[in-house]
Coordinates of C-alpha atoms in Angstrom, one line a residue:
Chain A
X123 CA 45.7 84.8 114.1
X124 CA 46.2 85.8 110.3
X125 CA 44.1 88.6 111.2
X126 CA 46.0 90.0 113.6
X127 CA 49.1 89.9 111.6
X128 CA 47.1 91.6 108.8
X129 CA 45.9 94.4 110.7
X130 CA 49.5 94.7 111.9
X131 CA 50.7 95.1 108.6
X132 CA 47.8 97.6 107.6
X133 CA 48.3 100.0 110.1
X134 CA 52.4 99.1 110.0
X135 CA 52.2 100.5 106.4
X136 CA 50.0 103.0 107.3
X137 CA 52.4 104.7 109.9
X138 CA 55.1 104.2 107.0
X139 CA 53.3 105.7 104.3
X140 CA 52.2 109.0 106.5
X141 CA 56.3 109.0 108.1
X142 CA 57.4 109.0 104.3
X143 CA 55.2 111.1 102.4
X144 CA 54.4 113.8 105.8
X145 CA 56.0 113.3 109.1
X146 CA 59.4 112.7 108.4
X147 CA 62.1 115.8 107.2
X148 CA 63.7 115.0 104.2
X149 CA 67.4 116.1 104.2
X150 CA 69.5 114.1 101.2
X151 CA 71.5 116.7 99.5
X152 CA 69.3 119.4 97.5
X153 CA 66.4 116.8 96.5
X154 CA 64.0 118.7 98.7
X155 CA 60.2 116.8 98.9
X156 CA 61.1 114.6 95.7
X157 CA 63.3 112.6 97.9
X158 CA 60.7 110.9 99.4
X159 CA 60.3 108.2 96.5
X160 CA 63.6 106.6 97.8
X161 CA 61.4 105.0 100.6
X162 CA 59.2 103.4 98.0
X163 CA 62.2 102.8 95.5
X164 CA 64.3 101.2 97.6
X165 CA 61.7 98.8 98.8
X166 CA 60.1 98.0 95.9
X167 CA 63.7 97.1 94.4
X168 CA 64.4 95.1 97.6
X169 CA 60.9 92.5 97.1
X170 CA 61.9 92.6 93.4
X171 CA 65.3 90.6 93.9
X172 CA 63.5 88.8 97.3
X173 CA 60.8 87.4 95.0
X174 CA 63.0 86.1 92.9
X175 CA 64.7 84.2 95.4
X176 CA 61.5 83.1 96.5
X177 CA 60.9 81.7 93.6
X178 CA 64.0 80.3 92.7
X179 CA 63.8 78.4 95.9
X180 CA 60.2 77.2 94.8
X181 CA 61.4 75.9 91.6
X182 CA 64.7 73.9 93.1
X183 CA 62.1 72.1 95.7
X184 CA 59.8 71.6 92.8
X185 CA 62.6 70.1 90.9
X186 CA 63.3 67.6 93.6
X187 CA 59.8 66.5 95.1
X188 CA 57.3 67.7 91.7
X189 CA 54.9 69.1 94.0
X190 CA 52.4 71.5 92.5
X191 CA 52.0 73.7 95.1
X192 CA 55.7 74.1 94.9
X193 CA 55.1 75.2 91.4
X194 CA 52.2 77.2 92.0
X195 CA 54.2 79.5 94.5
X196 CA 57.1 79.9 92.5
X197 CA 55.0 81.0 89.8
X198 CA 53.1 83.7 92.0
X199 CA 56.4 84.8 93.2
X200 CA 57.3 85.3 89.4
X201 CA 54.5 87.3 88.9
X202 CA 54.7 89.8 91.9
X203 CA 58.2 90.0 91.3
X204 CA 57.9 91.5 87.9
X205 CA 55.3 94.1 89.3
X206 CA 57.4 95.0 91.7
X207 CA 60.1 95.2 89.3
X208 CA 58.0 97.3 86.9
X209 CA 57.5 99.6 90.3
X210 CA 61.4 99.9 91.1
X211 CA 62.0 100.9 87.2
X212 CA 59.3 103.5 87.3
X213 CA 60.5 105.1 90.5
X214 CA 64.0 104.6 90.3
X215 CA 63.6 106.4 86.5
X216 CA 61.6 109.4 88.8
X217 CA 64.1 109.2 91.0
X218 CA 66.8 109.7 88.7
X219 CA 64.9 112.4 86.6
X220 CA 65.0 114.7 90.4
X221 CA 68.5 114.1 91.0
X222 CA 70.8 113.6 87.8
X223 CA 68.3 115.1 85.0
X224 CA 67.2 112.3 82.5
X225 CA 65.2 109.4 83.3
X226 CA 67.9 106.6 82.1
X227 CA 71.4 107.0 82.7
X228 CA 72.7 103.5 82.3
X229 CA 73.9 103.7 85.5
X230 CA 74.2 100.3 86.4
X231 CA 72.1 100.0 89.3
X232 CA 69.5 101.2 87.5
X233 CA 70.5 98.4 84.9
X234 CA 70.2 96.0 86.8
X235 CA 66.6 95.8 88.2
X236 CA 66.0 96.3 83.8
X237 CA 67.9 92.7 83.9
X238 CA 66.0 91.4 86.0
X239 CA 62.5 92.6 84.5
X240 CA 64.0 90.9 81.3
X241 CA 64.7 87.6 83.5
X242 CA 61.0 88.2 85.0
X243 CA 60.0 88.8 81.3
X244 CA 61.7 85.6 79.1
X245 CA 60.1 83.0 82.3
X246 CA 56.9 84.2 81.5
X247 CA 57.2 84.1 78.1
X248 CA 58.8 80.6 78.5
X249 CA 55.6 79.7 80.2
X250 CA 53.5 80.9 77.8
X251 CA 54.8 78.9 75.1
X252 CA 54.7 75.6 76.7
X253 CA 50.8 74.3 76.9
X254 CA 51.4 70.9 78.6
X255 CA 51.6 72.1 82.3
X256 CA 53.7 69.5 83.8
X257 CA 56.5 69.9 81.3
X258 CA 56.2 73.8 81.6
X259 CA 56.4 73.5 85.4
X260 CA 59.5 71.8 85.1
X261 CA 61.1 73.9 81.6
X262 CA 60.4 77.3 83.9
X263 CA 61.7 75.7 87.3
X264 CA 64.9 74.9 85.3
X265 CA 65.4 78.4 84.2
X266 CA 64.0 80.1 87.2
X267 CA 67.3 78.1 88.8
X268 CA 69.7 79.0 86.1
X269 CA 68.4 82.8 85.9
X270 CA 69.0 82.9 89.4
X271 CA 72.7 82.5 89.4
X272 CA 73.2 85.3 87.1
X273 CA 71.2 87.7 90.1
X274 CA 73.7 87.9 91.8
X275 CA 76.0 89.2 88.9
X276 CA 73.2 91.5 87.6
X277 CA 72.6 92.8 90.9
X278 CA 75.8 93.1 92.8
X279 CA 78.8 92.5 90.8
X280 CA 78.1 94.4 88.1
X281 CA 77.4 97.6 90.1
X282 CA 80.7 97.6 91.7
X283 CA 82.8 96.7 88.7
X284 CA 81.7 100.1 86.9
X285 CA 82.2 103.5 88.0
X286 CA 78.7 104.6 89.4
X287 CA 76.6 107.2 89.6
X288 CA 74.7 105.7 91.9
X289 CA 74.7 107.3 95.4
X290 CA 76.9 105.5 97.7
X291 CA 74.5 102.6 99.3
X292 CA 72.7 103.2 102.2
X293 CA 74.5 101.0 104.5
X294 CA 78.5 100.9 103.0
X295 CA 80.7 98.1 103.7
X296 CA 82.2 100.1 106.5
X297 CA 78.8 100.6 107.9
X298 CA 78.8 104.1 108.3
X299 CA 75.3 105.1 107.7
X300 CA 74.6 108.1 105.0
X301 CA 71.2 108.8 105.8
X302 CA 69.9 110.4 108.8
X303 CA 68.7 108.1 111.5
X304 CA 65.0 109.8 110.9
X305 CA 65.0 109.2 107.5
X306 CA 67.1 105.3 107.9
X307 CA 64.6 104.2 110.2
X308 CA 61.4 104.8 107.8
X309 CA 63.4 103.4 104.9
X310 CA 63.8 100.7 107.4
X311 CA 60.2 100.1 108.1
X312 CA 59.1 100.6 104.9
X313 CA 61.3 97.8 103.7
X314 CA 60.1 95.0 106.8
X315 CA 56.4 96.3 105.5
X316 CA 57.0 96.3 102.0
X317 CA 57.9 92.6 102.8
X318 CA 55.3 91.1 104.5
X319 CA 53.2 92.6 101.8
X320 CA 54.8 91.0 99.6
X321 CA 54.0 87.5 101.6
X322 CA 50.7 88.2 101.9
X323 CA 50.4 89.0 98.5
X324 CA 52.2 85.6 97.4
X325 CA 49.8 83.8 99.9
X326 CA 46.9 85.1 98.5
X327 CA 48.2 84.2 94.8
X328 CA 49.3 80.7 95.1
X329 CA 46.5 79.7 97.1
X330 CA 43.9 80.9 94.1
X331 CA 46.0 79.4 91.9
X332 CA 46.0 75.9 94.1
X333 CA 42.8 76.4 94.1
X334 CA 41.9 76.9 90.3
X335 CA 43.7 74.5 89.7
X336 CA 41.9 71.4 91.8
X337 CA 38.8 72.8 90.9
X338 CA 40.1 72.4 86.8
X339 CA 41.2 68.9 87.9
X340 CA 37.7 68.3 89.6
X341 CA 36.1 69.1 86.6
X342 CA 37.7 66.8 84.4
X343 CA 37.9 63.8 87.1
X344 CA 33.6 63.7 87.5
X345 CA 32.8 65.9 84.1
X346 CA 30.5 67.4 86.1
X347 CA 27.9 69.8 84.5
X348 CA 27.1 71.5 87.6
X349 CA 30.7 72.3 88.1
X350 CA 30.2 76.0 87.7
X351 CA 27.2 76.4 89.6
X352 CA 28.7 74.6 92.5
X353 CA 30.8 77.4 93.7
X354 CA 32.6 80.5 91.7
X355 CA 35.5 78.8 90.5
X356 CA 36.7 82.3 90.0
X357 CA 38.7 83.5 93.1
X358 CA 39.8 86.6 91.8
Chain B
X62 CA 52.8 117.0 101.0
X63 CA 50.1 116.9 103.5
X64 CA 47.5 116.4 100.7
X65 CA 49.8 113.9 98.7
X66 CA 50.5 112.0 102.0
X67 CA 46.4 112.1 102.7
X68 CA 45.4 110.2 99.1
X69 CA 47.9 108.1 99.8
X70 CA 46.2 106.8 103.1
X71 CA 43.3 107.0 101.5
X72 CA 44.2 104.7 98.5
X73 CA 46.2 102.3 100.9
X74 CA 43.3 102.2 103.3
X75 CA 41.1 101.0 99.9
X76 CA 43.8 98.9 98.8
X77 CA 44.0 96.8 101.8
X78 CA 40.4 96.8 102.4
X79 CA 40.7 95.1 98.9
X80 CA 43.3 92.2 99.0
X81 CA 42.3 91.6 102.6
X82 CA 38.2 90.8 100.6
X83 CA 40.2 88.9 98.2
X84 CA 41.8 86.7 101.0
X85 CA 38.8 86.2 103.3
X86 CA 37.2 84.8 100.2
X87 CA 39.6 82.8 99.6
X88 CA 39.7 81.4 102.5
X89 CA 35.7 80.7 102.5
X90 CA 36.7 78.7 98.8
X91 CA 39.3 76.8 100.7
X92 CA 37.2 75.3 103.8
X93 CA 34.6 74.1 101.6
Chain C
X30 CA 96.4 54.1 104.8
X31 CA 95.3 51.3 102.9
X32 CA 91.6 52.6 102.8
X33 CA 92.5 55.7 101.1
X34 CA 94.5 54.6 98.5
X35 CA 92.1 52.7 97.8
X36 CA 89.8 55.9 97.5
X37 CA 92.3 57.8 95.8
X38 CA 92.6 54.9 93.1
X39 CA 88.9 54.7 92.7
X40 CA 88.5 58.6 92.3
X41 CA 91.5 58.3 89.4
X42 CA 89.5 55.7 88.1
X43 CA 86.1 57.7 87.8
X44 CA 87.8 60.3 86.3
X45 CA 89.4 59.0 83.7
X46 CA 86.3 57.4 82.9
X47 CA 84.5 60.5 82.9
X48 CA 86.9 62.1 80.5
X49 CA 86.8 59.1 78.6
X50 CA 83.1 59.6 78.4
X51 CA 83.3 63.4 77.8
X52 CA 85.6 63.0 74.8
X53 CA 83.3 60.4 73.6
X54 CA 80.7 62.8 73.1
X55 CA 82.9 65.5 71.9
X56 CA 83.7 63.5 69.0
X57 CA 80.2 62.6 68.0
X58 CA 79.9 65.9 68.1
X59 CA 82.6 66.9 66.1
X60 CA 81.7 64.2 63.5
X61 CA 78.5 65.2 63.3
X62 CA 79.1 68.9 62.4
X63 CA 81.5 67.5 59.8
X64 CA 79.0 65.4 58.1
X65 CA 76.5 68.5 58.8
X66 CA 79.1 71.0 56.4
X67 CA 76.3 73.1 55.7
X68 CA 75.2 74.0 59.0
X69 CA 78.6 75.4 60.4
X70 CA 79.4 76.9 57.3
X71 CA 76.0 78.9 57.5
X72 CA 76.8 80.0 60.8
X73 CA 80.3 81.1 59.5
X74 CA 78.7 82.7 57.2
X75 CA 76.2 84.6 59.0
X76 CA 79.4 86.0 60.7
X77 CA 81.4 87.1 58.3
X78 CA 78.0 89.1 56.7
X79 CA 77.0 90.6 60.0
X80 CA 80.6 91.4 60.9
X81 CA 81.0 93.5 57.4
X82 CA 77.9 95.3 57.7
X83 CA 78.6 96.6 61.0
X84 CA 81.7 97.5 59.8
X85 CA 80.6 99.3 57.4
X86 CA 77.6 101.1 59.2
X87 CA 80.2 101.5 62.4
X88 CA 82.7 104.0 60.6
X89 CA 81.2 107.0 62.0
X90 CA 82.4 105.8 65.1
X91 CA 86.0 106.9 64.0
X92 CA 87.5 104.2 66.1
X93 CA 86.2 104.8 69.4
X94 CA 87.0 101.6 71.2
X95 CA 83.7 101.3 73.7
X96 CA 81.2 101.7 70.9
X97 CA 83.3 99.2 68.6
X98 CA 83.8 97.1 71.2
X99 CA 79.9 97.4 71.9
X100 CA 78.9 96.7 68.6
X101 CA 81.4 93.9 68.0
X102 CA 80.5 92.2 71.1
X103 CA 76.4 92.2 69.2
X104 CA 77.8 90.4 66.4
X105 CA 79.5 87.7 68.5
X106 CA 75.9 87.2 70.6
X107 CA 74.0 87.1 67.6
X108 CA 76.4 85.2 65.8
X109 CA 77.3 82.6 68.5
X110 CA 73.6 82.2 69.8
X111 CA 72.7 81.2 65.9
X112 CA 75.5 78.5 66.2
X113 CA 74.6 77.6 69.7
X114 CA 71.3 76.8 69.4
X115 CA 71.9 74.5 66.8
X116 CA 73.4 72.4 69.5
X117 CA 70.3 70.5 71.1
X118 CA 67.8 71.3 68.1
X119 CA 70.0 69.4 65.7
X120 CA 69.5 66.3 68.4
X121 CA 65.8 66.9 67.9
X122 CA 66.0 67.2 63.7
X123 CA 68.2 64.0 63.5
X124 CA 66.1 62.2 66.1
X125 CA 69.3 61.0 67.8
X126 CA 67.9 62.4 71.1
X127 CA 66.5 59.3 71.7
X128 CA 69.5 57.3 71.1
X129 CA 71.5 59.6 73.2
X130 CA 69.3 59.7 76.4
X131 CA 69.2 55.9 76.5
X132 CA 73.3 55.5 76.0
X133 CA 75.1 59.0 78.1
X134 CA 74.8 60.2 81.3
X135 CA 73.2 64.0 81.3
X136 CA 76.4 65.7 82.9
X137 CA 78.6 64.2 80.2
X138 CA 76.5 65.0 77.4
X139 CA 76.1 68.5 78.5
X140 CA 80.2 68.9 79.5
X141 CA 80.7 67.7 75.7
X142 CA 77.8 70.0 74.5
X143 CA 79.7 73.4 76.2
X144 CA 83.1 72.7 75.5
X145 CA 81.6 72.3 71.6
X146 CA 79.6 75.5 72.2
X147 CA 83.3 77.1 73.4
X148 CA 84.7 76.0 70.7
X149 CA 82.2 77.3 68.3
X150 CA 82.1 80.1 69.6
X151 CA 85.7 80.8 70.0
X152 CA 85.7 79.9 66.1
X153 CA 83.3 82.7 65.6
X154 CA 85.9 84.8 67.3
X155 CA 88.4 84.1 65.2
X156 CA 86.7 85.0 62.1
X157 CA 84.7 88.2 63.2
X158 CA 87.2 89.6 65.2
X159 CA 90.1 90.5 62.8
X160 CA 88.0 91.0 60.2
X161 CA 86.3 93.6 61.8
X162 CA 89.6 95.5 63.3
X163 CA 91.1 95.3 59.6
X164 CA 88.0 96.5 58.1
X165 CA 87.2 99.1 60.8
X166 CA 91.1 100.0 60.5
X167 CA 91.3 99.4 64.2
X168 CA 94.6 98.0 66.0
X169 CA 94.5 96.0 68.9
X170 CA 96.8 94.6 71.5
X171 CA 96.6 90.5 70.2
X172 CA 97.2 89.2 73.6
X173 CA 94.6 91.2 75.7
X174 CA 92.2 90.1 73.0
X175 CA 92.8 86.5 72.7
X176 CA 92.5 86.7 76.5
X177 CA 88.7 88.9 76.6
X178 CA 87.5 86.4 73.5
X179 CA 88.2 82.8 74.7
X180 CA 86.8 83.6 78.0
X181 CA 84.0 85.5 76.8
X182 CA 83.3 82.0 74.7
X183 CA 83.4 80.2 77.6
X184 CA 81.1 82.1 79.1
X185 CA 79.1 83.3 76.6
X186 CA 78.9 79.0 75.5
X187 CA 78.1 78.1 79.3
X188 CA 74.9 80.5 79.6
X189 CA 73.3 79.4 76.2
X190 CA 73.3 75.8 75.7
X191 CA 71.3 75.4 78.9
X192 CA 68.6 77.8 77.2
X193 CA 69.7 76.3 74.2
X194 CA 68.6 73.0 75.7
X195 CA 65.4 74.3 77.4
X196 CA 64.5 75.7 74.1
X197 CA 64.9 72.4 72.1
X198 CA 62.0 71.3 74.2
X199 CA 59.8 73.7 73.1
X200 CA 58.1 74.6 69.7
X201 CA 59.2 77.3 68.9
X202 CA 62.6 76.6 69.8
X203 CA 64.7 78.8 68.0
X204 CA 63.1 81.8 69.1
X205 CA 62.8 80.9 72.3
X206 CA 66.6 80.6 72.5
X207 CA 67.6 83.9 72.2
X208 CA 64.5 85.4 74.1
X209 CA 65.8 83.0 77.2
X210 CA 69.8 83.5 76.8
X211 CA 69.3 86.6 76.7
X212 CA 68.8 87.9 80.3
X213 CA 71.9 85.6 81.3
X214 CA 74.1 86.6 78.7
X215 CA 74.0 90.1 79.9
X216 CA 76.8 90.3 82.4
X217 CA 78.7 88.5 79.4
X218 CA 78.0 91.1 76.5
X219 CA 78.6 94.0 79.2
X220 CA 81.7 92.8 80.5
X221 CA 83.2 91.3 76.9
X222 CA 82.2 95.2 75.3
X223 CA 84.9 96.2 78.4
X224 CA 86.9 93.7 78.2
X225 CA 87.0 94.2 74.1
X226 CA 87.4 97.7 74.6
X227 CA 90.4 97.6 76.9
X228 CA 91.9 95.7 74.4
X229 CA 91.5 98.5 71.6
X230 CA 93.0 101.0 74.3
X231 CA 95.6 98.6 75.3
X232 CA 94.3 98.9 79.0
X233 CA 94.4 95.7 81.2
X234 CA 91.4 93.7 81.2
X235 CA 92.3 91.2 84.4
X236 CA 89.2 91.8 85.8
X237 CA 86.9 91.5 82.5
X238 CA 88.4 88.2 82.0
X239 CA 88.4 87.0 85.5
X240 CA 84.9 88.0 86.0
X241 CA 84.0 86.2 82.3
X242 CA 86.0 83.0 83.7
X243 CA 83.8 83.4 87.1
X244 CA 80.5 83.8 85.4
X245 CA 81.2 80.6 82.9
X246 CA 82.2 77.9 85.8
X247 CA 79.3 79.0 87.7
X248 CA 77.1 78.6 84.8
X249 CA 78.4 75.0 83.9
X250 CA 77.9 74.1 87.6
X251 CA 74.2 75.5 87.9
X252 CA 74.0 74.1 83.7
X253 CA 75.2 70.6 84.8
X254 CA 72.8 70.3 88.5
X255 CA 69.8 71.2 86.3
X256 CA 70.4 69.5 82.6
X257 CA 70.0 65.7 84.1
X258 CA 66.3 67.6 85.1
X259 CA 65.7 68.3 81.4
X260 CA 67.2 65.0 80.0
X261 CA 65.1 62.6 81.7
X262 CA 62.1 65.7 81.1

């Protein structure tokens, strides 16, 4: 069953990947071929802010049932988040070399998936810190919460409260539609497949850690010499 | 764009065939 | 009818209680910074320094009101977040943590802890503000920026003593304080610089403070559903 949803995905991203960088004609005003980032920007942004809900939501159930699996996920959400994070930085900065010249403008869009890096950024670092894994479970559930009411400000507030340079968003609160239907229906797909790669690759992450982390506890329960022989303990 | 949109299969083709290795196993570390 | 009078009594009842409990704490709070001179002084201190050395190094700016406004609102972060964090680490140094856990309920304690943190912070206003505009020769419209200022304490005090608390559970906690307030303070350095800035050019500032008001309640809500997590640890 996972299988076939994982060769659905495959060949899903696939068709997206050949529309966007190939198939499709690109036709946003005078970015020519170079346009064709935005279907991997605006994706990569998208997961960014979607992890962190993800893992917001993790650490508010760990908070209320202490459930290391709930931990474990919110974690792996952290982590993916700030790679696609890093990603969104790197090809929004490309994007905005193409179309306004310099690679930063402080354009607050652009800002705001920076915030959120730095959000990405302090939890780890919070995590670091703290050796005792219980209490920095619970310290980085806390501020995953707390971090995520600012989101919203970082992400959408902000943006509108300053003039922008920005182009207008892809789907205005009018809902007029700026792109051409070609080109909104691959920025479409690429987003529902940018997702469920982003679930599979939080599956895949929580589970090793889950896993790791039984076998650490297996090993200190029987003290068992054979414990690395038994199987790798390294899932990675 | 052709070649670009080529390497790019190509890498996501290896990519996939990667993380999918990872997951299967996973899931042989998980059933036992 | 009866039945929610009797509600209504009750709910007038747990209030007052709760403020009762609220000022409590503010006092000890306010006591204990009075026996603790030094400390507040320092921070004082650090403020005035900062605030004159900026001053100085900001004169090339020839008045422009975003970039003083930018580099005014620094001094207030840095300044308030060294005040700030004193707030739960100076629990830890006079090991009256213990004490407090046993004795207040975590959403008082952490009420009394941000309306301190406002007030410390507004204090640190008062100082570095005018100091700066008289040393930077600036003018400003006194209204506007007694508005931008008290709510940017708010806000600014609402986002930090949460890290502030997480922080004072860690080892290295003053470090950590900054490095975790950080990321939420953001929306309230960007919007105090406009808000500050407005005031300069005597342009109204509605939404700057609105949006400063906004951002503090919601972070004394989020702050008071997850401090009873770090108070009973």
């Amino acid at each position: 069953m996972a299988g076939l949803w994982l060769g659905v995905l495959g060949l899903w991203m696939a068709g997206v990947v050949a529309a966007a960088l190939y198939l499709v004609p690109v036709s946003v005003e005078g970015l020519g071929e170079l346009a064709r980032v935005i279907f991997f920007h605006v994706p990569t942004a998208w997961v960014a802010v979607i992890a962190f809900a993800v893992a917001a939501y993790h650490s508010w159930r760990y908070l209320r049932d202490r459930s290391a699996d709930r931990d474990h996920r919110a974690l792996a959400a952290v982590e993916l988040g700030l790679l696609f994070s890093v990603l969104a930085t790197v090809t929004g900065a490309l994007l905005a070399r193409v179309t306004w010249g310099m690679y930063w403008n402080w354009d607050p869009r652009q800002t705001s998936i920076l915030f959120l890096l730095l959000i990405y950024a302090a939890y780890l670092s919070l995590r670091g810190v703290v050796r005792d894994n219980e209490n920095q479970a619970m310290l980085a559930a806390v501020y995953a919460c707390a971090a995520f009411v600012a989101v919203p400000f970082l992400v959408f507030v902000i943006p509108r409260m300053t003039a922008s340079l920005h182009p207008q968003p892809v789907v205005n609160p009018a809902g007029r539609i700026y792109m051409e239907r070609p080109m909104l229906a691959v920025l479409l797909a690429s987003l529902a497949g940018f997702t469920g790669l982003f679930a599979w690759l939080h599956s895949i992450r929580w589970r090793v850690a889950r896993l790791v982390a039984a076998h650490s506890r297996m090993l200190m329960e029987h003290d068992d010499p054979e414990g690395g022989a038994r199987g790798s303990g390294r899932a990675d | 764009m052709l070649t670009i949109a080529a390497v790019a299969l190509v890498t996501w083709a290896g990519l996939f065939m990667y993380v999918y290795s990872v997951d299967r196993r996973l899931r042989e570390l998980e059933r036992k | 009818m009866r039945g929610t009078a009797g509600r209504r009594s009750t709910w007038l009842r747990q209030s007052s209680a709760w403020a009762d409990a609220v000022r409590a704490l503010l006092w000890k709070e306010i006591t204990g910074e009075i026996r603790a001179r030094q400390s507040l002084g320092l921070v004082l201190t650090f403020a005035l320094s900062a605030t004159v050395l900026a001053a100085r190094a900001s004169l090339t700016l020839a008045g422009d009101p975003d970039a003083s406004a930018a580099v005014l609102t620094l001094i207030l972060f840095f300044a308030s977040v060294v005040g700030l964090a004193r707030l739960f680490l100076g629990e830890e140094e006079q090991g009256t943590s213990g004490w407090l856990r046993l004795l207040a309920d975590p959403v008082h304690v952490f009420v009394a802890k941000v309306i301190y943190g406002t007030a410390l912070a507004g204090l640190i206003c008062l100082l570095t503000v005018p100091a700066y505009l008289v040393l930077c020769g600036l003018a400003v419209s006194p209204g506007l920026a007694v508005l931008v200022c008290g709510a940017a304490s708010f806000s600014l005090a609402s986002a930090v003593t949460l890290c502030a608390a997480l922080a004072a559970r860690v080892r290295s906690g003053d470090a950590m304080v900054a490095v975790l307030a950080l990321p939420l303070a953001i929306p309230v350095l960007w919007t105090t610089a406009g808000g500050l800035a407005g005031a300069l050019s005597n342009v109204p500032v509605l939404t700057h403070v609105a949006f400063l008001v906004s951002y503090g309640v919601l972070m004394v809500t989020s702050g008071v559903a997850l401090f009873p997590f770090l108070w009973e640890g």
